[in-house]
Short mmCIF file of C-alpha atoms and ligand atoms in Angstrom, two decimals:
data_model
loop_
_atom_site.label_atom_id
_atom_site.label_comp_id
_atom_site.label_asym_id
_atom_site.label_seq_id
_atom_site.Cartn_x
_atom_site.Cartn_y
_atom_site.Cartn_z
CA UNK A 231 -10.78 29.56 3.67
CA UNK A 232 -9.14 27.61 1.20
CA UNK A 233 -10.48 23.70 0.70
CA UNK A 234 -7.70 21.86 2.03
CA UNK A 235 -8.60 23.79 5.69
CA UNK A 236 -12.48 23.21 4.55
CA UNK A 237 -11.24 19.18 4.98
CA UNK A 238 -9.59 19.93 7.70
CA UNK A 239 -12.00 21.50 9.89
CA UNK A 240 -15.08 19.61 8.92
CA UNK A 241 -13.41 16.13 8.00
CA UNK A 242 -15.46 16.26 4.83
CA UNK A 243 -16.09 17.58 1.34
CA UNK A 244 -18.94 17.58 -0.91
CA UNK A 245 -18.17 14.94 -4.10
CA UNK A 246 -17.05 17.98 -6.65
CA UNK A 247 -14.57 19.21 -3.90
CA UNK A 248 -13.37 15.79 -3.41
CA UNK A 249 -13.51 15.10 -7.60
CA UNK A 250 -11.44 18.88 -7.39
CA UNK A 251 -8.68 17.86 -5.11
CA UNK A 252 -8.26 14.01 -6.32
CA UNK A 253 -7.90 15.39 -9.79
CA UNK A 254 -5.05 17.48 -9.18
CA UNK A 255 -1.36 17.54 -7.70
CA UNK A 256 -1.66 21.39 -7.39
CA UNK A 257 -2.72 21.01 -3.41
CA UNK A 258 -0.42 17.87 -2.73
CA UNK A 259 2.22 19.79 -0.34
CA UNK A 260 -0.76 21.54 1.40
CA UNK A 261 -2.29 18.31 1.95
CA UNK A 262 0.79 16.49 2.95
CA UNK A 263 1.72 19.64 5.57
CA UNK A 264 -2.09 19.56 6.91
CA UNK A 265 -2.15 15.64 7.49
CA UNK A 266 0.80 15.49 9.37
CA UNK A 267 -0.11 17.84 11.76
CA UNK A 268 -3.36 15.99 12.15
CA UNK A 269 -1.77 12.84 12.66
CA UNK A 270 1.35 14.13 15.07
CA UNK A 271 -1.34 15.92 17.26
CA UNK A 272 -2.92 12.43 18.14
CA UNK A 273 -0.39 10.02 17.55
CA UNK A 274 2.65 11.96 17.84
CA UNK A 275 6.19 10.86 15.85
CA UNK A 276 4.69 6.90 17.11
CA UNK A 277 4.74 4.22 14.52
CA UNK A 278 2.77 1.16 15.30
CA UNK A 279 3.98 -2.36 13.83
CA UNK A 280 2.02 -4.93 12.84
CA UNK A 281 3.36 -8.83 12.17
CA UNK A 282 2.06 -10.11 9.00
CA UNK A 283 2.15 -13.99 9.00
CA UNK A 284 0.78 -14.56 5.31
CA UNK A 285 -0.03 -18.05 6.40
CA UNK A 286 -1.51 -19.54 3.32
CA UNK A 287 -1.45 -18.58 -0.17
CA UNK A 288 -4.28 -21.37 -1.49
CA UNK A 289 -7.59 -19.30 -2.29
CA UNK A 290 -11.08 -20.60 -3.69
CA UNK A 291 -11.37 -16.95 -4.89
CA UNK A 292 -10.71 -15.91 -8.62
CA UNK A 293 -10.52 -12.15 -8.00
CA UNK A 294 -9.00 -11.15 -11.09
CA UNK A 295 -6.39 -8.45 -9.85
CA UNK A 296 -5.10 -11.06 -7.53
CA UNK A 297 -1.86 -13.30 -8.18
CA UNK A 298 -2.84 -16.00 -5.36
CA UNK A 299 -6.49 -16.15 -7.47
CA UNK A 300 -7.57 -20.01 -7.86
CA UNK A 301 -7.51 -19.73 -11.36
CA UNK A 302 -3.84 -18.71 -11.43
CA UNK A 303 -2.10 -22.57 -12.25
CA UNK A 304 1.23 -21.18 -12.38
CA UNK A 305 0.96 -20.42 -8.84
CA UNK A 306 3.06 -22.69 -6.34
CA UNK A 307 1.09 -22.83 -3.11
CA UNK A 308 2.23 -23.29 0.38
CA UNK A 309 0.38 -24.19 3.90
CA UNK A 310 1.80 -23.07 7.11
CA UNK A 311 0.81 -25.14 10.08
CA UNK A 312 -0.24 -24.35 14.00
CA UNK A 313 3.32 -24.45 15.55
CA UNK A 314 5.11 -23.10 12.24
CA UNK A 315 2.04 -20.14 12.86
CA UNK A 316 3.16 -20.10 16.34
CA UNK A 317 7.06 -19.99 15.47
CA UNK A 318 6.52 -17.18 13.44
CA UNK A 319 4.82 -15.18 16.73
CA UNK A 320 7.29 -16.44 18.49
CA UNK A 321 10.38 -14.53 16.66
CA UNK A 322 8.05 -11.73 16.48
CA UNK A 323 7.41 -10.95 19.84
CA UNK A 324 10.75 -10.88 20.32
CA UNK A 325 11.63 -8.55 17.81
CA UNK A 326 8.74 -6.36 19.91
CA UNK A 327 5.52 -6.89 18.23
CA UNK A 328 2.43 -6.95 19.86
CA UNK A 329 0.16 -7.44 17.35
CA UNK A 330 0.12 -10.36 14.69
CA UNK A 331 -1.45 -10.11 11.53
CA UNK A 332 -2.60 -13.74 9.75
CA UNK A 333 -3.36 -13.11 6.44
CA UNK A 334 -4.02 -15.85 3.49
CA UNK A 335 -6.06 -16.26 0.70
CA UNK A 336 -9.61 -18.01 1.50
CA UNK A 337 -8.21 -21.68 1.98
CA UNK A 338 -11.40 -24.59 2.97
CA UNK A 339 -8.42 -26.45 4.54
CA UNK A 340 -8.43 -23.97 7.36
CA UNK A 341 -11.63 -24.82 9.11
CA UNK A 342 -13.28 -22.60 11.44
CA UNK A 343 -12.36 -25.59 14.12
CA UNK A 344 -8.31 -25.57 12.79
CA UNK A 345 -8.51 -21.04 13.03
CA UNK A 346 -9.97 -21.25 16.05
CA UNK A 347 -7.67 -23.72 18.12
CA UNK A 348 -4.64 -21.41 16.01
CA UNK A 349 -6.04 -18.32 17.50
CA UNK A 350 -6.41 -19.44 20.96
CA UNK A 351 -3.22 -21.29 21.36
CA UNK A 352 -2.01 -17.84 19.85
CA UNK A 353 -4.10 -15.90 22.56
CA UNK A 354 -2.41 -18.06 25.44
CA UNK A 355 1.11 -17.54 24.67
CA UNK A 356 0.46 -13.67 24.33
CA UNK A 357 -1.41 -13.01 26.28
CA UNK A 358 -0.88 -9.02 26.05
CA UNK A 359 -0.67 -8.79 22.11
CA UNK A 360 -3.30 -8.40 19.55
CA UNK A 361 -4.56 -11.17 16.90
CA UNK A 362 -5.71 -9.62 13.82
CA UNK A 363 -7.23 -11.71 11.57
CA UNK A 364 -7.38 -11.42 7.46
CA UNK A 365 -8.76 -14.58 5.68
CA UNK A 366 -12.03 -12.70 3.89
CA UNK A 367 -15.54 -13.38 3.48
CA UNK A 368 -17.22 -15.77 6.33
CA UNK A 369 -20.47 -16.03 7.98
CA UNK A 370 -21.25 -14.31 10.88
CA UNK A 371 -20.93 -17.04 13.48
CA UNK A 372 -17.44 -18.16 12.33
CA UNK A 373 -16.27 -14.33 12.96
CA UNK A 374 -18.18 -14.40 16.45
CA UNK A 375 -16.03 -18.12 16.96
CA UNK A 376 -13.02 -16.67 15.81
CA UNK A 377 -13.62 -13.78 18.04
CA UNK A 378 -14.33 -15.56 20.77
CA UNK A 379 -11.21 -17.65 20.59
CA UNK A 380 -9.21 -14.46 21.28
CA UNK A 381 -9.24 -12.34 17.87
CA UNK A 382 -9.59 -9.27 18.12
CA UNK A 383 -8.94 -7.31 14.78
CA UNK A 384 -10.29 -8.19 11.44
CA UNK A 385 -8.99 -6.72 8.40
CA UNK A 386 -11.22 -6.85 5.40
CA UNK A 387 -10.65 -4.17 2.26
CA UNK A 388 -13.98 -3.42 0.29
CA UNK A 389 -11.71 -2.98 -2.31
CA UNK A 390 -14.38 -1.15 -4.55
CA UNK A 391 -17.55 0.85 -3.20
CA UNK A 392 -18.91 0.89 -6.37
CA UNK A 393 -21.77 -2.40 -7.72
CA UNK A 394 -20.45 -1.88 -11.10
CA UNK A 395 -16.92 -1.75 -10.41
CA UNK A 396 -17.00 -4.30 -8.20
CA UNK A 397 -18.12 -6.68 -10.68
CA UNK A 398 -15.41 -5.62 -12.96
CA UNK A 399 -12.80 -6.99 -10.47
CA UNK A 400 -14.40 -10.19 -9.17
CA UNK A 401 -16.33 -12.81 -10.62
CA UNK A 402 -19.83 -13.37 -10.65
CA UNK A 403 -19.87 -15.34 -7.79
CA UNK A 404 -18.74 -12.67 -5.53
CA UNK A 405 -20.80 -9.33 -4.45
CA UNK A 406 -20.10 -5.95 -3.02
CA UNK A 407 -23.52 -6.57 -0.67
CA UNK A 408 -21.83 -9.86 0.86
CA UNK A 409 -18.85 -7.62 1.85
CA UNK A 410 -20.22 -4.79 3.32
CA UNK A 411 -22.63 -7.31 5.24
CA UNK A 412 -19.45 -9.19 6.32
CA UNK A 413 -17.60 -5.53 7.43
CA UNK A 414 -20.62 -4.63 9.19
CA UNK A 415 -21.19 -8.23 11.08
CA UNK A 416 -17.42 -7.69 12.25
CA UNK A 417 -18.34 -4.30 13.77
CA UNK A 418 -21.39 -5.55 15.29
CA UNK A 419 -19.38 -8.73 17.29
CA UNK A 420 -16.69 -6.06 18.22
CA UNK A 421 -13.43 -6.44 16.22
CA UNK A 422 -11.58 -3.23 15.89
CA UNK A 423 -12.54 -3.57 12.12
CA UNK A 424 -9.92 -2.28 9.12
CA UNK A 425 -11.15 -1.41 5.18
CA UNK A 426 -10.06 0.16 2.74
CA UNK A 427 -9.46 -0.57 -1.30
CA UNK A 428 -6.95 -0.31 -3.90
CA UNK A 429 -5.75 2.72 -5.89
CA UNK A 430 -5.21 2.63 -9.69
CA UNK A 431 -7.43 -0.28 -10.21
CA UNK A 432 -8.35 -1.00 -13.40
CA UNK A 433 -11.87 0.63 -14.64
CA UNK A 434 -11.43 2.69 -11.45
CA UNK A 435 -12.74 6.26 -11.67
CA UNK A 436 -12.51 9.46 -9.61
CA UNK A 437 -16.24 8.71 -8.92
CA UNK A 438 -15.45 5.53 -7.81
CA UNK A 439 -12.86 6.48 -5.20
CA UNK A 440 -15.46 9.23 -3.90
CA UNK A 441 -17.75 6.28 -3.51
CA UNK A 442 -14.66 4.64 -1.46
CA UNK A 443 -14.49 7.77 0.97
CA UNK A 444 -18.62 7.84 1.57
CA UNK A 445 -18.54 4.41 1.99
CA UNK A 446 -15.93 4.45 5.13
CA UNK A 447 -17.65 7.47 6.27
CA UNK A 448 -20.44 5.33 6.61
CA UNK A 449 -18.28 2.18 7.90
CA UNK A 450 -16.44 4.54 10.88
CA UNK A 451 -13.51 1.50 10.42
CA UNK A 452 -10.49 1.98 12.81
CA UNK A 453 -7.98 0.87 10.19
CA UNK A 454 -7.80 1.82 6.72
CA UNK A 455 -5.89 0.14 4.30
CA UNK A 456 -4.77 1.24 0.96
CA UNK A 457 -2.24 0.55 -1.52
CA UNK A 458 -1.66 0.95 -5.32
CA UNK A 459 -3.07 -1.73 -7.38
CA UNK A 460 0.66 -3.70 -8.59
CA UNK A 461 -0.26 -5.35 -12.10
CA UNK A 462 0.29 -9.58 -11.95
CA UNK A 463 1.19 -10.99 -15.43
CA UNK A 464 -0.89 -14.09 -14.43
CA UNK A 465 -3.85 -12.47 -13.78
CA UNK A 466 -6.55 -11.46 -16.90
CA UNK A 467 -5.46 -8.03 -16.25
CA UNK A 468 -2.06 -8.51 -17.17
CA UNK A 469 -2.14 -5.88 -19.84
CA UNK A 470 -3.14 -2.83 -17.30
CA UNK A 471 -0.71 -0.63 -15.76
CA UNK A 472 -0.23 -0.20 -11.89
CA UNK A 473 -1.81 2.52 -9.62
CA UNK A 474 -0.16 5.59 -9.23
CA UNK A 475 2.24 6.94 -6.15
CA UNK A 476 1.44 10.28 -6.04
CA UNK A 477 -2.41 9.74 -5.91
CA UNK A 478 -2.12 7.16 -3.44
CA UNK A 479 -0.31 9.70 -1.35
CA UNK A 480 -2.69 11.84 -1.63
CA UNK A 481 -5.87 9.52 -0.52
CA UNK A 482 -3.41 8.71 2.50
CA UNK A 483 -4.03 12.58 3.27
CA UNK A 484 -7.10 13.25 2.52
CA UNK A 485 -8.19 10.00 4.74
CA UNK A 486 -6.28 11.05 7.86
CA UNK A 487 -7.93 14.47 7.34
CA UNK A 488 -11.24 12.66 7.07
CA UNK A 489 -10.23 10.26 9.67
CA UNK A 490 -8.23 12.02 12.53
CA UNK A 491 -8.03 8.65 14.50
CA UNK A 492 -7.83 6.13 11.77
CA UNK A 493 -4.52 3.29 12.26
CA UNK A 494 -3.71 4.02 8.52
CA UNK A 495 -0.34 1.60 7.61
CA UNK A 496 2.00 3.00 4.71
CA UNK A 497 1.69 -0.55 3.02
CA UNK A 498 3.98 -2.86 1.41
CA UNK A 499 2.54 -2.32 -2.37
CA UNK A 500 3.54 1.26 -1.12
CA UNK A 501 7.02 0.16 -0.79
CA UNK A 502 6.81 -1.68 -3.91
CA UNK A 503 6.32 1.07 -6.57
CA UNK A 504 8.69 3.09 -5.13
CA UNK A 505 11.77 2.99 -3.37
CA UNK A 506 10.71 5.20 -0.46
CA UNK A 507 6.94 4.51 -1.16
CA UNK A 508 6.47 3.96 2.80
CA UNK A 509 8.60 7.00 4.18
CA UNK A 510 6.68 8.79 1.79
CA UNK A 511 3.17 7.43 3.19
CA UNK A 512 4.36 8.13 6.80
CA UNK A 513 4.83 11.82 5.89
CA UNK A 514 1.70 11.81 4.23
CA UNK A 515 -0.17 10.74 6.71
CA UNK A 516 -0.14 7.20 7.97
CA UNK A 517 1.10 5.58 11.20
CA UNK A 518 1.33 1.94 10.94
CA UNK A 519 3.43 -0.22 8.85
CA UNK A 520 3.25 -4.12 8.51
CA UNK A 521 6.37 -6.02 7.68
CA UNK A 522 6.47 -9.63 7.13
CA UNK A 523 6.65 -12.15 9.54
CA UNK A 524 6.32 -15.79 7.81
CA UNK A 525 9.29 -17.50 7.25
CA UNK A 526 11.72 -16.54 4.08
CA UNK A 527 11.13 -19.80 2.13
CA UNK A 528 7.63 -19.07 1.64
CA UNK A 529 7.46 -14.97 1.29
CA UNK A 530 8.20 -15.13 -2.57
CA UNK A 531 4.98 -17.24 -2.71
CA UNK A 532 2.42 -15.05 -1.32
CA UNK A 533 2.84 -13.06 -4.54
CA UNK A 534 -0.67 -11.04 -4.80
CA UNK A 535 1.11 -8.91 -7.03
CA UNK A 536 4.73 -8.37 -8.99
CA UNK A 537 8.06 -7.27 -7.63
CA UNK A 538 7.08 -7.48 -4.24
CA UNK A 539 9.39 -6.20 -1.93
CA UNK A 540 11.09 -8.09 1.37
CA UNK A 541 11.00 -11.42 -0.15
CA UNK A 542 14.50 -12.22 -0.18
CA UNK A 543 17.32 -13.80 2.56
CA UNK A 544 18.16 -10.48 3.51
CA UNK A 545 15.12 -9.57 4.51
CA UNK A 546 15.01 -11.90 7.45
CA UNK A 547 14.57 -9.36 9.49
CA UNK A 548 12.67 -7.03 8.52
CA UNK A 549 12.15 -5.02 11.81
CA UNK A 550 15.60 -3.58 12.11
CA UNK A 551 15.31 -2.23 7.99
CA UNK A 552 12.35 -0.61 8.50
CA UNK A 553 13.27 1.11 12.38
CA UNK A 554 16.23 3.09 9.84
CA UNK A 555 13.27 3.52 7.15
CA UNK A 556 10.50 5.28 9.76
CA UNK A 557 13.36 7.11 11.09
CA UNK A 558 14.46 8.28 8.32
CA UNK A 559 11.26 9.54 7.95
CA UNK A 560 11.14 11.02 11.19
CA UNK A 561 8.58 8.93 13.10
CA UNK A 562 9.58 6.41 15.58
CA UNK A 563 8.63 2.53 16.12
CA UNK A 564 6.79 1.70 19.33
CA UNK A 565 6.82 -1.58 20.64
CA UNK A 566 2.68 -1.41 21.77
CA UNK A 567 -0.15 -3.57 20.63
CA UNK A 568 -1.28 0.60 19.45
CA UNK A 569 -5.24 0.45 19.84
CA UNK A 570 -7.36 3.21 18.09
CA UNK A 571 -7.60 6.10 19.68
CA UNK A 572 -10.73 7.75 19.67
N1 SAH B 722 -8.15 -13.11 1.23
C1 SAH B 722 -8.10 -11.97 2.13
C2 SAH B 722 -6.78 -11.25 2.04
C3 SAH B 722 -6.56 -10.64 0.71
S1 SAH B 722 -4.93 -10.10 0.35
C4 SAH B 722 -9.28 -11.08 1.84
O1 SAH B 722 -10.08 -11.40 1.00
O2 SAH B 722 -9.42 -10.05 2.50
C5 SAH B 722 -4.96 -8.47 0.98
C6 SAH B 722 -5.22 -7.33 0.01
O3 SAH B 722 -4.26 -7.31 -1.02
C7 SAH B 722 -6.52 -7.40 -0.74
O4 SAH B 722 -7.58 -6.98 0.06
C8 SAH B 722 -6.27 -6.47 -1.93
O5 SAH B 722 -6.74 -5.16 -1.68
C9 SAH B 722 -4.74 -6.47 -2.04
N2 SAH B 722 -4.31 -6.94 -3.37
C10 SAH B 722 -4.64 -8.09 -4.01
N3 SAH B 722 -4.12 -8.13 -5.24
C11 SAH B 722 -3.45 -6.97 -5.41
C12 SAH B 722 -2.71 -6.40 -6.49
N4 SAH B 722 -2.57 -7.01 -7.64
N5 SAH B 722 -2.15 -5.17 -6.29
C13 SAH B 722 -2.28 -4.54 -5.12
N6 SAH B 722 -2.98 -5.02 -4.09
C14 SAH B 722 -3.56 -6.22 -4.22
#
């Protein structure tokens, strides 16, 4: 049996297989052809869509990958309010999503008090969608508030699974430990939790990324997220070159091979470093994608990394670009909030 069925059948790999197949393009079409198949025996041709309200680009983080970072001046930052929030739902739903996505950077003007009375007024109005949450690192009880106001998916990348290269990427301040605790305190209230991490990050080594796999074998998260690393000239690693396509293909495999059942979106950083980065991460393997609902005037600001794509007027509306796009593809969008299936 050759190792790409090995994955297959037993969802795992010891670390030298792993280090064998990451290191190499020579199994790429095998992979691509295996994950598929995988992913149209449980989720069919279906494409689930997610509404990404990027509602605040202030952060108190310095992550030093990260273009919204607080130590990035140049930045021009932007607030969204409750009914803007709502507004943005709004034109969603009718455009047929059933799950919303509010993302930001980790803003103290957002109090747990202000995110909670957001989510439930979110949580009346629809009643039958999902609220997905993405504003990083809190304590325990604000999750279980949060959750309790009607959230019901939290989104939280480790970005890293590895001590050392974690502290390459963030500042002192900031710990792998505190993020795994954070991932695991999710799981434990009962959000459908998503992880995942960046490809191509700088320092990052094949060990590293075998780290990344054992880690959400150890996690079990519904949603995996993962996208090249996109280099921001305002960040202190200006100088370092972006993460590659075809490797980030080919984790997009070899995780729906590890992870049957995973919600795995083709992301927008995806999109970005190539021109049919997300077609190309729907054949590979995913079956979610996540375009941008906040309003046009601020989408240029949320600028985590360079060049990023659907920021300008035309992309308005993003929902009937991407329908040709996953078609294209051959998948299909399905207007359902799109639970896990396990
Ligand atoms: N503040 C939230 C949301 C972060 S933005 C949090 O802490 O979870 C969402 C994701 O964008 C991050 O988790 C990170 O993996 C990714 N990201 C940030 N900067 C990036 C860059 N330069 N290139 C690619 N992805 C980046």
């Amino acid at each position: 049996m050759n190792i790409i069925e090995n994955l297959k059948n037993n969802r795992n790999l010891s670390d030298s297989e792993f280090k064998e197949i990451l290191e190499t393009n020579q199994y790429d079409d095998l992979l691509v052809k295996e994950a598929d198949k995988v992913r149209r025996g449980i989720y069919g041709d279906e494409v689930y869509i997610r509404g990404l309200i990027e509602f605040t680009n202030y952060c108190k983080n310095n992550c030093y990958y990260c273009g919204i970072r607080c130590g990035n001046t140049n930045a021009v930052r932007y607030r969204l309010d409750k009914d803007e929030i709502l507004a943005c739902c709004d034109e969603g739903y009718k455009l047929g999503f059933r799950t919303f996505v509010m993302q930001g950077g980790e803003d103290p003007h957002y109090t747990d008090k202000l995110i909670c009375e957001i989510v439930s007024s979110i949580r009346e109005r629809f009643s039958d969608c999902a609220i997905t949450l993405s504003i990083g690192e809190k304590s325990k009880q604000s999750y279980k508030d949060y959750f309790n106001a009607g959230a019901n998916r939290y989104l939280l990348r480790h970005e890293t699974a590895d001590n050392k290269h974690y502290s390459k990427l963030h500042p002192e301040s900031m710990s792998l430990d505190v993020r795994k605790q954070c991932l695991y305190d999710l799981k434990e209230i009962g959000y459908q939790v998503g992880s995942g991490f960046m490809v191509g990050s700088p320092y990052q080594t094949t060990e590293n990324l075998i780290s990344d796999l054992r880690f959400l074998q150890e996690l079990q998260p519904d949603m995996i997220g993962i996208g090249p690393y996109i280099t921001h000239a305002e960040t202190p690693f200006a100088a370092f070159k972006s993460g590659d396509l075809h490797l980030t293909l080919r984790l997009i495999s070899i995780l729906r091979l590890i992870f049957p059942y995973a919600l795995i979106p083709s992301t927008t950083a995806l999109g970005t470093i190539h021109p049919e980065g997300r077609e190309l991460g729907l054949k590979a393997g995913a079956n979610v994608v996540m375009p941008n609902l906040s309003p046009v005037s601020v989408r240029k600001l949320y600028a985590l990394y360079e060049n990023k794509i659907c920021t300008g007027e035309e992309a308005a509306q993003c929902r009937g670009c991407l329908e040709k796009r996953v078609e294209s593809a051959g998948y299909r969008i399905v207007t359902a909030v799109g639970n896990v299936k396990k």
